[in-house]
Each structure stands twice: as C-alpha cells, then as structure tokens.
Short mmCIF file of C-alpha atoms in Angstrom, two decimals:
data_model
loop_
_atom_site.label_atom_id
_atom_site.label_comp_id
_atom_site.label_asym_id
_atom_site.label_seq_id
_atom_site.Cartn_x
_atom_site.Cartn_y
_atom_site.Cartn_z
CA UNK T 18 34.51 14.81 21.91
CA UNK T 19 36.58 12.58 19.60
CA UNK T 20 36.69 9.90 22.30
CA UNK T 21 32.89 10.02 22.58
CA UNK T 22 32.55 9.67 18.80
CA UNK T 23 34.99 6.75 18.82
CA UNK T 24 32.99 5.06 21.59
CA UNK T 25 29.75 5.48 19.64
CA UNK T 26 31.37 4.15 16.49
CA UNK T 27 32.78 1.17 18.36
CA UNK T 28 29.39 0.46 19.94
CA UNK T 29 27.68 0.61 16.53
CA UNK T 30 30.23 -1.74 14.98
CA UNK T 31 29.91 -4.18 17.87
CA UNK T 32 26.12 -4.23 17.52
CA UNK T 33 26.41 -4.77 13.78
CA UNK T 34 28.83 -7.63 14.38
CA UNK T 35 26.29 -9.24 16.70
CA UNK T 36 23.75 -9.25 13.85
CA UNK T 37 26.41 -10.55 11.43
CA UNK T 38 27.16 -13.37 13.88
CA UNK T 39 23.47 -14.26 13.94
CA UNK T 40 23.63 -14.68 10.17
CA UNK T 41 26.69 -16.91 10.64
CA UNK T 42 24.61 -19.24 12.83
CA UNK T 43 26.15 -18.18 16.14
CA UNK T 44 23.74 -19.11 18.96
CA UNK T 45 21.59 -16.03 19.81
CA UNK T 46 21.46 -17.04 23.49
CA UNK T 47 25.23 -17.11 23.59
CA UNK T 48 25.35 -13.63 22.05
CA UNK T 49 22.89 -12.31 24.62
CA UNK T 50 25.05 -13.62 27.45
CA UNK T 51 28.29 -12.23 25.96
CA UNK T 52 26.85 -8.77 25.26
CA UNK T 53 24.16 -8.52 27.93
CA UNK T 54 25.30 -5.11 29.20
CA UNK T 55 25.64 -3.63 25.71
CA UNK T 56 22.27 -5.01 24.61
CA UNK T 57 20.46 -3.67 27.65
CA UNK T 58 19.90 -0.17 26.28
CA UNK T 59 19.54 -0.61 22.51
CA UNK T 60 16.59 1.41 21.22
CA UNK T 61 14.20 0.84 18.35
CA UNK T 62 15.71 3.53 16.13
CA UNK T 63 19.18 2.11 16.65
CA UNK T 64 18.07 -1.40 15.67
CA UNK T 65 16.45 -0.08 12.50
CA UNK T 66 19.58 1.95 11.69
CA UNK T 67 21.78 -1.13 12.17
CA UNK T 68 19.69 -3.17 9.74
CA UNK T 69 19.67 -0.26 7.28
CA UNK T 70 23.47 -0.03 7.37
CA UNK T 71 23.93 -3.78 6.98
CA UNK T 72 21.65 -3.80 3.92
CA UNK T 73 23.62 -0.91 2.44
CA UNK T 74 26.82 -2.87 3.10
CA UNK T 75 25.50 -5.81 1.09
CA UNK T 76 23.53 -8.03 3.48
CA UNK T 77 20.50 -9.13 1.41
CA UNK T 78 17.09 -7.89 2.54
CA UNK T 79 15.75 -11.44 2.13
CA UNK T 80 18.29 -12.66 4.67
CA UNK T 81 17.38 -9.88 7.10
CA UNK T 82 13.72 -10.91 6.69
CA UNK T 83 14.39 -14.60 7.26
CA UNK T 84 16.18 -13.92 10.55
CA UNK T 85 14.14 -10.92 11.65
CA UNK T 86 12.56 -12.87 14.52
CA UNK T 87 16.02 -13.87 15.76
CA UNK T 88 17.14 -10.22 15.72
CA UNK T 89 14.13 -9.33 17.84
CA UNK T 90 14.82 -12.16 20.30
CA UNK T 91 18.36 -10.89 20.85
CA UNK T 92 17.20 -7.33 21.55
CA UNK T 93 13.89 -8.27 23.22
CA UNK T 94 14.87 -7.51 26.81
CA UNK T 95 15.91 -4.00 25.85
CA UNK T 96 12.81 -3.47 23.70
CA UNK T 97 10.51 -4.64 26.50
CA UNK T 98 12.11 -2.17 28.91
CA UNK T 99 11.99 0.92 26.70
CA UNK T 100 9.32 3.45 27.69
CA UNK T 101 6.14 3.30 25.61
CA UNK T 102 5.00 6.58 24.14
CA UNK T 103 1.43 7.69 24.80
CA UNK T 104 0.06 9.38 21.68
CA UNK T 105 -3.19 11.31 21.73
CA UNK T 106 -6.24 9.75 20.16
CA UNK T 107 -6.31 10.56 16.47
CA UNK T 108 -2.54 10.53 16.04
CA UNK T 109 -1.68 7.94 13.33
CA UNK T 110 0.41 5.87 15.75
CA UNK T 111 -2.43 5.83 18.29
CA UNK T 112 -4.71 4.59 15.49
CA UNK T 113 -2.23 1.90 14.43
CA UNK T 114 -1.95 0.71 18.04
CA UNK T 115 -5.73 0.70 18.48
CA UNK T 116 -6.03 -1.48 15.35
CA UNK T 117 -3.41 -3.86 16.74
CA UNK T 118 -5.42 -4.29 19.92
CA UNK T 119 -8.54 -5.09 17.90
CA UNK T 120 -6.66 -7.52 15.64
CA UNK T 121 -5.10 -9.26 18.65
CA UNK T 122 -8.54 -9.77 20.15
CA UNK T 123 -9.68 -11.50 16.94
CA UNK T 124 -6.56 -13.70 16.94
CA UNK T 125 -7.17 -14.63 20.57
CA UNK T 126 -10.68 -15.79 19.71
CA UNK T 127 -9.67 -17.69 16.58
CA UNK T 128 -6.81 -19.66 18.15
CA UNK T 129 -8.85 -21.67 20.74
CA UNK T 130 -11.54 -22.25 18.10
CA UNK T 131 -8.94 -23.82 15.78
CA UNK T 132 -7.55 -25.91 18.61
CA UNK T 133 -11.07 -27.12 19.34
CA UNK T 134 -11.64 -28.10 15.68
CA UNK T 135 -8.39 -30.08 15.67
CA UNK T 136 -9.52 -32.41 18.45
CA UNK T 137 -13.06 -32.97 17.14
CA UNK T 138 -14.24 -36.46 16.26
CA UNK T 139 -13.90 -37.04 12.47
CA UNK T 140 -17.60 -37.92 12.34
CA UNK T 141 -18.73 -34.87 14.31
CA UNK T 142 -20.83 -32.08 12.84
CA UNK T 143 -18.53 -29.04 12.63
CA UNK T 144 -20.84 -26.70 10.70
CA UNK T 145 -21.22 -24.22 13.57
CA UNK T 146 -17.47 -24.09 14.18
CA UNK T 147 -16.83 -23.60 10.46
CA UNK T 148 -19.28 -20.69 10.24
CA UNK T 149 -17.72 -19.05 13.30
CA UNK T 150 -14.25 -19.43 11.79
CA UNK T 151 -15.42 -17.98 8.47
CA UNK T 152 -16.89 -14.97 10.26
CA UNK T 153 -13.78 -14.37 12.36
CA UNK T 154 -11.52 -14.81 9.34
CA UNK T 155 -13.43 -12.08 7.50
CA UNK T 156 -12.70 -9.79 10.44
CA UNK T 157 -9.02 -10.74 10.31
CA UNK T 158 -8.85 -9.83 6.62
CA UNK T 159 -9.39 -6.21 7.70
CA UNK T 160 -5.67 -6.28 8.47
CA UNK T 161 -5.14 -5.38 4.80
CA UNK T 162 -6.13 -1.76 5.57
CA UNK T 163 -3.60 -1.64 8.40
CA UNK T 164 -0.81 -2.97 6.18
CA UNK T 165 -1.78 -0.82 3.21
CA UNK T 166 -1.61 2.41 5.23
CA UNK T 167 1.86 1.48 6.41
CA UNK T 168 3.11 0.60 2.93
CA UNK T 169 1.52 3.47 1.04
CA UNK T 170 1.66 6.29 3.58
CA UNK T 171 4.03 5.66 6.50
CA UNK T 172 6.85 3.93 4.61
CA UNK T 173 7.24 6.69 1.97
CA UNK T 174 7.79 9.26 4.72
CA UNK T 175 10.37 7.02 6.42
CA UNK T 176 12.14 6.63 3.08
CA UNK T 177 12.34 10.43 2.78
CA UNK T 178 14.53 10.26 5.89
CA UNK T 179 16.75 7.53 4.43
CA UNK T 180 15.01 4.66 6.26
CA UNK T 181 14.26 2.21 3.43
CA UNK T 182 15.63 -1.21 4.46
CA UNK T 183 13.46 -2.01 7.52
CA UNK T 184 10.22 -0.99 5.74
CA UNK T 185 11.08 -3.26 2.79
CA UNK T 186 11.75 -6.15 5.17
CA UNK T 187 8.44 -5.55 6.95
CA UNK T 188 6.59 -5.25 3.63
CA UNK T 189 7.95 -8.66 2.58
CA UNK T 190 6.74 -10.20 5.85
CA UNK T 191 3.30 -8.64 5.32
CA UNK T 192 3.15 -10.16 1.83
CA UNK T 193 3.83 -13.60 3.33
CA UNK T 194 0.98 -13.06 5.80
CA UNK T 195 -1.29 -11.99 2.94
CA UNK T 196 -0.46 -15.15 1.01
CA UNK T 197 -1.25 -17.35 4.02
CA UNK T 198 -4.52 -15.53 4.71
CA UNK T 199 -5.46 -16.02 1.06
CA UNK T 200 -4.86 -19.78 1.38
CA UNK T 201 -7.17 -19.88 4.39
CA UNK T 202 -9.81 -17.82 2.55
CA UNK T 203 -9.75 -20.17 -0.43
CA UNK T 204 -10.08 -23.27 1.75
CA UNK T 205 -12.92 -21.81 3.80
CA UNK T 206 -14.83 -20.84 0.66
CA UNK T 207 -14.96 -24.38 -0.77
CA UNK T 208 -18.54 -25.68 -1.03
CA UNK T 209 -17.79 -28.93 0.82
CA UNK T 210 -15.01 -28.80 3.38
CA UNK T 211 -13.86 -31.97 5.12
CA UNK T 212 -12.76 -31.96 8.73
CA UNK T 213 -9.51 -33.73 7.82
CA UNK T 214 -8.68 -30.99 5.31
CA UNK T 215 -9.46 -28.32 7.89
CA UNK T 216 -7.17 -29.96 10.43
CA UNK T 217 -4.30 -29.98 7.94
CA UNK T 218 -5.01 -26.35 7.02
CA UNK T 219 -4.96 -25.37 10.69
CA UNK T 220 -1.62 -27.04 11.37
CA UNK T 221 0.20 -25.90 8.23
CA UNK T 222 -1.24 -22.43 7.61
CA UNK T 223 -3.92 -21.07 9.95
CA UNK T 224 -2.08 -21.30 13.27
CA UNK T 225 1.28 -20.22 11.78
CA UNK T 226 -0.26 -17.11 10.23
CA UNK T 227 -1.86 -16.15 13.56
CA UNK T 228 1.58 -16.38 15.14
CA UNK T 229 3.11 -14.38 12.29
CA UNK T 230 0.51 -11.63 12.79
CA UNK T 231 1.24 -11.44 16.52
CA UNK T 232 5.00 -11.41 15.91
CA UNK T 233 4.64 -8.57 13.43
CA UNK T 234 2.48 -6.62 15.87
CA UNK T 235 5.32 -6.91 18.40
CA UNK T 236 7.81 -5.56 15.84
CA UNK T 237 5.47 -2.67 15.03
CA UNK T 238 4.83 -1.76 18.64
CA UNK T 239 8.43 -2.03 19.81
CA UNK T 240 10.52 -1.12 16.76
CA UNK T 241 8.64 0.41 13.82
CA UNK T 242 6.35 2.78 15.72
CA UNK T 243 8.93 4.12 18.24
CA UNK T 244 11.43 4.59 15.40
CA UNK T 245 8.80 6.37 13.30
CA UNK T 246 7.96 8.71 16.19
CA UNK T 247 11.61 9.70 16.43
CA UNK T 248 11.93 10.15 12.67
CA UNK T 249 8.87 11.92 11.22
CA UNK T 250 8.10 15.60 11.73
CA UNK T 251 4.74 16.81 13.01
CA UNK T 252 3.89 18.09 9.53
CA UNK T 253 4.56 14.63 8.13
CA UNK T 254 2.36 13.02 10.78
CA UNK T 255 -0.35 15.52 9.85
CA UNK T 256 -0.02 14.38 6.23
CA UNK T 257 -0.19 10.70 7.27
CA UNK T 258 -3.39 11.39 9.21
CA UNK T 259 -4.87 13.37 6.32
CA UNK T 260 -4.25 10.56 3.81
CA UNK T 261 -5.26 7.63 6.02
CA UNK T 262 -9.02 7.91 5.66
CA UNK T 263 -8.87 7.19 1.94
CA UNK T 264 -7.54 3.68 2.63
CA UNK T 265 -9.61 3.05 5.73
CA UNK T 266 -9.05 1.39 9.09
CA UNK T 267 -9.01 -2.17 10.38
CA UNK T 268 -11.92 -2.99 12.71
CA UNK T 269 -11.88 0.44 14.40
CA UNK T 270 -12.45 4.13 13.83
CA UNK T 271 -9.79 6.63 14.93
CA UNK T 272 -10.30 8.57 18.13
CA UNK T 273 -10.31 12.36 18.14
CA UNK T 274 -8.18 14.74 20.13
CA UNK T 275 -4.84 15.12 18.37
CA UNK T 276 -4.63 18.37 16.43
CA UNK T 277 -1.28 19.01 14.72
CA UNK T 278 0.18 22.47 15.30
CA UNK T 279 1.42 22.67 11.70
CA UNK T 280 -0.31 21.96 8.37
CA UNK T 281 0.27 18.67 6.52
CA UNK T 282 3.54 18.62 4.65
CA UNK T 283 2.85 18.90 0.90
CA UNK T 284 3.39 15.70 -1.10
CA UNK T 285 6.12 17.27 -3.24
CA UNK T 286 8.69 19.81 -2.14
CA UNK T 287 9.98 21.66 -5.22
CA UNK T 288 13.26 22.18 -3.37
CA UNK T 289 13.81 18.42 -3.59
CA UNK T 290 14.28 18.69 -7.36
CA UNK T 291 17.60 19.73 -8.91
CA UNK T 292 17.90 23.30 -10.12
CA UNK T 293 17.75 22.27 -13.77
CA UNK T 294 14.74 19.97 -13.35
CA UNK T 295 12.31 20.44 -16.23
CA UNK T 296 14.79 22.35 -18.39
CA UNK T 297 14.67 21.32 -22.03
CA UNK T 298 15.96 22.73 -25.29
CA UNK T 299 12.75 24.70 -25.62
CA UNK T 300 13.27 26.50 -22.31
CA UNK T 301 12.22 26.07 -18.66
CA UNK T 302 9.09 24.16 -17.68
CA UNK T 303 7.76 24.86 -14.21
CA UNK T 304 6.38 22.14 -12.03
CA UNK T 305 2.58 22.12 -11.98
CA UNK T 306 1.41 21.15 -8.46
CA UNK T 307 -1.39 18.62 -7.94
CA UNK T 308 -2.86 17.29 -4.68
CA UNK T 309 -1.04 14.01 -5.38
CA UNK T 310 2.25 15.24 -6.85
CA UNK T 311 3.80 17.67 -9.30
CA UNK T 312 4.60 17.32 -13.01
CA UNK T 313 6.04 19.37 -15.81
CA UNK T 314 3.95 20.13 -18.87
CA UNK T 315 6.11 17.74 -20.89
CA UNK T 316 5.56 14.93 -18.41
CA UNK T 317 1.78 15.45 -18.49
CA UNK T 318 1.82 15.24 -22.29
CA UNK T 319 3.95 12.07 -22.21
CA UNK T 320 1.62 10.40 -19.72
CA UNK T 321 -1.55 11.09 -21.70
CA UNK T 322 0.02 10.14 -25.02
CA UNK T 323 1.38 6.82 -23.73
CA UNK T 324 -1.79 5.58 -22.06
CA UNK T 325 -3.35 2.72 -24.09
CA UNK T 326 -6.54 4.76 -24.41
CA UNK T 327 -7.80 7.80 -26.31
CA UNK T 328 -8.97 10.73 -24.18
CA UNK T 329 -10.99 13.72 -25.38
CA UNK T 330 -12.00 16.56 -23.07
CA UNK T 331 -15.05 18.77 -23.66
CA UNK T 332 -15.47 21.78 -21.37
CA UNK T 333 -18.62 23.01 -19.62
CA UNK T 334 -19.54 25.10 -22.68
CA UNK T 335 -19.47 22.00 -24.91
CA UNK T 336 -16.24 23.02 -26.66
CA UNK T 337 -13.58 20.41 -27.44
CA UNK T 338 -10.52 21.53 -25.53
CA UNK T 339 -8.07 18.62 -25.68
CA UNK T 340 -7.41 15.14 -27.04
CA UNK T 341 -4.54 12.76 -26.38
CA UNK T 342 -2.25 11.82 -29.25
CA UNK T 343 -1.20 8.20 -28.80
CA UNK T 344 0.53 6.05 -31.40
CA UNK T 345 -2.41 3.72 -32.01
CA UNK T 346 -5.57 5.74 -32.37
CA UNK T 347 -9.06 4.28 -32.58
CA UNK T 348 -10.95 7.34 -33.82
CA UNK T 349 -9.08 9.92 -35.82
CA UNK T 350 -8.79 13.40 -34.33
CA UNK T 351 -7.15 16.49 -35.81
CA UNK T 352 -6.08 19.72 -34.16
CA UNK T 353 -8.76 21.51 -36.17
CA UNK T 354 -11.43 20.25 -33.77
CA UNK T 355 -9.99 22.21 -30.83
CA UNK T 356 -12.53 24.85 -29.90
CA UNK T 357 -15.25 23.18 -31.96
CA UNK T 358 -18.65 22.34 -30.48
CA UNK T 359 -18.79 18.66 -29.56
CA UNK T 360 -22.10 18.28 -31.41
CA UNK T 361 -20.35 19.34 -34.62
CA UNK T 362 -17.77 16.57 -34.22
CA UNK T 363 -20.26 13.75 -34.67
CA UNK T 364 -22.31 12.55 -37.64
CA UNK T 365 -25.89 13.88 -37.79
CA UNK T 366 -27.47 10.52 -36.95
CA UNK T 367 -25.67 10.35 -33.58
CA UNK T 368 -25.77 14.01 -32.51
CA UNK T 369 -28.95 13.48 -30.52
CA UNK T 370 -27.19 10.82 -28.43
CA UNK T 371 -24.27 13.15 -27.70
CA UNK T 372 -26.63 15.96 -26.73
CA UNK T 373 -28.61 13.62 -24.49
CA UNK T 374 -25.46 12.44 -22.66
CA UNK T 375 -24.18 15.99 -22.10
CA UNK T 376 -27.62 17.17 -21.02
CA UNK T 377 -27.93 14.36 -18.46
CA UNK T 378 -24.43 15.10 -17.18
CA UNK T 379 -25.21 18.79 -16.73
CA UNK T 380 -28.51 18.09 -14.95
CA UNK T 381 -26.89 15.53 -12.66
CA UNK T 382 -29.19 12.77 -13.88
CA UNK T 383 -26.16 10.64 -14.77
CA UNK T 384 -22.41 10.77 -14.27
CA UNK T 385 -21.30 8.17 -16.80
CA UNK T 386 -22.33 6.39 -19.98
CA UNK T 387 -20.73 3.62 -22.00
CA UNK T 388 -21.03 1.84 -25.34
CA UNK T 389 -19.14 -0.98 -27.02
CA UNK T 390 -18.85 -1.76 -30.71
CA UNK T 391 -16.98 -4.12 -33.03
CA UNK T 392 -14.99 -2.18 -35.60
CA UNK T 393 -12.12 -3.14 -37.96
CA UNK T 394 -11.20 -6.24 -35.97
CA UNK T 395 -11.32 -4.36 -32.67
CA UNK T 396 -13.72 -4.56 -29.77
CA UNK T 397 -14.01 -0.89 -28.78
CA UNK T 398 -15.23 0.32 -25.38
CA UNK T 399 -16.36 3.97 -25.35
CA UNK T 400 -16.97 5.60 -21.98
CA UNK T 401 -18.11 9.10 -21.02
CA UNK T 402 -17.57 10.60 -17.58
CA UNK T 403 -18.98 13.84 -16.16
CA UNK T 404 -16.49 16.12 -14.42
CA UNK T 405 -17.57 18.10 -11.39
CA UNK T 406 -15.49 20.39 -9.20
CA UNK T 407 -15.50 20.04 -5.37
CA UNK T 408 -18.59 22.27 -5.20
CA UNK T 409 -20.48 19.92 -7.52
CA UNK T 410 -20.48 22.31 -10.47
CA UNK T 411 -20.38 20.65 -13.87
CA UNK T 412 -17.02 21.36 -15.53
CA UNK T 413 -17.09 19.18 -18.61
CA UNK T 414 -16.96 15.65 -19.98
CA UNK T 415 -14.19 13.26 -20.89
CA UNK T 416 -14.53 10.55 -23.51
CA UNK T 417 -12.31 7.51 -22.96
CA UNK T 418 -11.94 4.99 -25.77
CA UNK T 419 -9.94 1.76 -25.81
CA UNK T 420 -9.64 -1.53 -27.67
CA UNK T 421 -10.54 -4.29 -25.20
CA UNK T 422 -10.22 -7.19 -27.65
CA UNK T 423 -7.20 -8.68 -25.83
CA UNK T 424 -8.87 -8.21 -22.45
CA UNK T 425 -11.74 -10.43 -23.58
CA UNK T 426 -9.28 -13.32 -23.95
CA UNK T 427 -7.61 -13.00 -20.54
CA UNK T 428 -7.92 -16.02 -18.26
CA UNK T 429 -6.46 -17.00 -14.92
CA UNK T 430 -3.63 -14.94 -13.42
CA UNK T 431 -0.31 -13.67 -14.73
CA UNK T 432 2.06 -12.79 -11.91
CA UNK T 433 5.45 -13.29 -13.57
CA UNK T 434 7.15 -10.79 -15.88
CA UNK T 435 8.13 -12.40 -19.18
CA UNK T 436 9.85 -11.33 -22.40
CA UNK T 437 6.65 -11.61 -24.42
#
C-alpha cells in the first residue's frame, strides 16, 4: 500500500514539474516526447487538481491563465482519448454541451463571412455583409448566459469541494472574451463603418475572439465538464438545474428527461457554520433560512440599517410594522409609529394619495408607484412596491426612499477603486 501511495505521489510531482517546466519556457513538444507514456492517461480531474495545487503553492493564477493553452496542448492527446460521458437531456452538463454546439455553429458561419469581408474591394458595397455580421454577432452575445451560469452556479459548487483555482482561471479567460466581444459590438454599432476599419477589427479582434471561444469550448468539454461530473453530487446537480432557468440559456432550450433521484441541495448547510456561529453577548441567534441563503437576526438588522436607503414596511392590514434605522435618514421615523395605521402617519393633505396607492395595490391595479421631490438640498426619490406571496395574495407595501442627488451627476464609467 505504501509503495502504491509513493508511486502516486511521485507521479503527481512529476506532472506538476512538467507544468513548472512549461512556465520556465521549456519546449512543450520536448516535454511531450520525454513524458509521452506518463501523459497518455492523465484525466481532466487530475489536470485541474495539478493546477489547483500549483496555485496553492504560489504559482500566480494570471500565469496559469496566460499559459493555459500550452497546458492543454501538452495533455491534449490524453484528453482526446478519454471517454466522453453521455448525460441525459436536461442534465446541466448536457445543456452546457448543447449550448456549445449551437455557439460553434454560429462561429463557423461568422468566420468565412469575416474572411470574405477582408478580401473585398475597398470600393465595394458591403452593406449586406455588415448586416449579416451584426445579426450573427447578436447571436454570439448569447454566450453571456452560458458563462454567467458557470460563474454564478457551477463554480460555487466546485469551490465547495475545494476546486477554486481552475474556475478562477476560466473566469478570467471569459472576461477577456467579453471585452473583445464588446469591442466588436461597439465597432458594429457605429453609424458609418468603413471597410478599412472593419478589416482591421477582423484581424485584431474579431477572428482572435472566435478562436478564443472555440479554445474555451474545448477546455470546457474536455476538462471542466468531466472534472465537474466527478466532483459534484447528484443533489448539487439538481440544485444547478433548478437555478439555471433564472439566468437563461444561450441559443437553445434544455431538453427533458433527466430527473434527479434526490432533491436539490439547499443553498446553505447549517452544519457548515461553526458551533458558536451567531452567538453574541445577548445570547444565541439562530440562522433564519431563506431560499437564497441564511442569516442571523443581527445580520438582517445590519444589512437593512447600512443600505443607503430608508425602508418602511406596511402589512396587509395597513399597519406599520418595520422601518430601517440608517445613519442618514431622509424622513424621520420613531418607534412610536410601529403598529400605527399608515394613513395616520401622513399629513391630512396627502392621506388620500396614500389610500389610493394602497387601494390600487390591493386590487392589483398597480404594483408600484414613485415620486421625486427636491428637499433641503436633496433630490429625493420615493418608491412604493406592492408585496404579494407566491399565491398572488397581497401581503403589504414597502416604501423605499433615497437621495439620488449624486446619481444625477454621474457620467461615463468608473471601473477602478480609488481612495476617494
């Protein structure tokens, strides 16, 4: 047994050294020849584990990302020979693969079109080709749903199993693809596009991003998806499937057929928290479960009181039940209003407006109302939202108030954190 463990450890260290050598500019083809037998049976999960360990040992994620394609080229023969799993229609991996097929078809139509545009006569009319490209590019932008489901649903479950490095590397690659697609979108949306500008765009951005998309699809199909299948439980896959519809799907709709034998794993397992979680000087505070997480009573209070807005909740019987207590309040509230009728909390000349809003909310005529006023140097936005339970029954109203004066002055983008 100890000899077997030693052999596994030696194999793992040798494979890690191969990746280290890649980062020291050793020729990948030379490495493939030297370690051909060892590289012949490396699986997707093992490759991901190697990268995870190297990141934990100090190899920067950015460096892993920059040489990710070289890693794949070294292990490609083994990846191409590994058996491909056949998931039932409706399983999240089946849906991801189906999206990849649809996205590849779009790429395969765009590429010859771009090559055709590049060789056109500078004086030629390219309006038809431009319109076709614009239409196909809009289809390609659907890839955002594919990437978003990975980042916001699949990756968190991988991280629960200690797999964090490879998802971060893939996320960074997806952000680069997003940036390139945005450049293409901006160029194609200009009112007057010149053929010379299009040709430059094709060479520098459009064709490279198509290649990047195809390369990432290969990594998904041969590394990320097989590794995920070996890692996630059926309950976790059920949860991934349950949450996917909210984000949506790229160019396709999922098939039906796969029915998990276990219910979706809940988003928060109370056992994951330490035994003293939520204990304060004032005694224990139990976690309150929500469909999207779990919080203690103290945490809920902190969240509401630190939002840059005032919130007041009125129940279905028109009684004030709660208001947030932030540092900078717009309208003064006191605890004495709790339990008071909402109509009694407003001056007589505006009570009819309050009653009208609540009446419309209860009847279903409207679900929201908003007002804005200038007051004491502030530009105040006041919004009312009707609350309905899943059965559609009216359960109350929330009033949300905030000073939007600074928002009125915002221009352009701010993407960099500063000390302001």
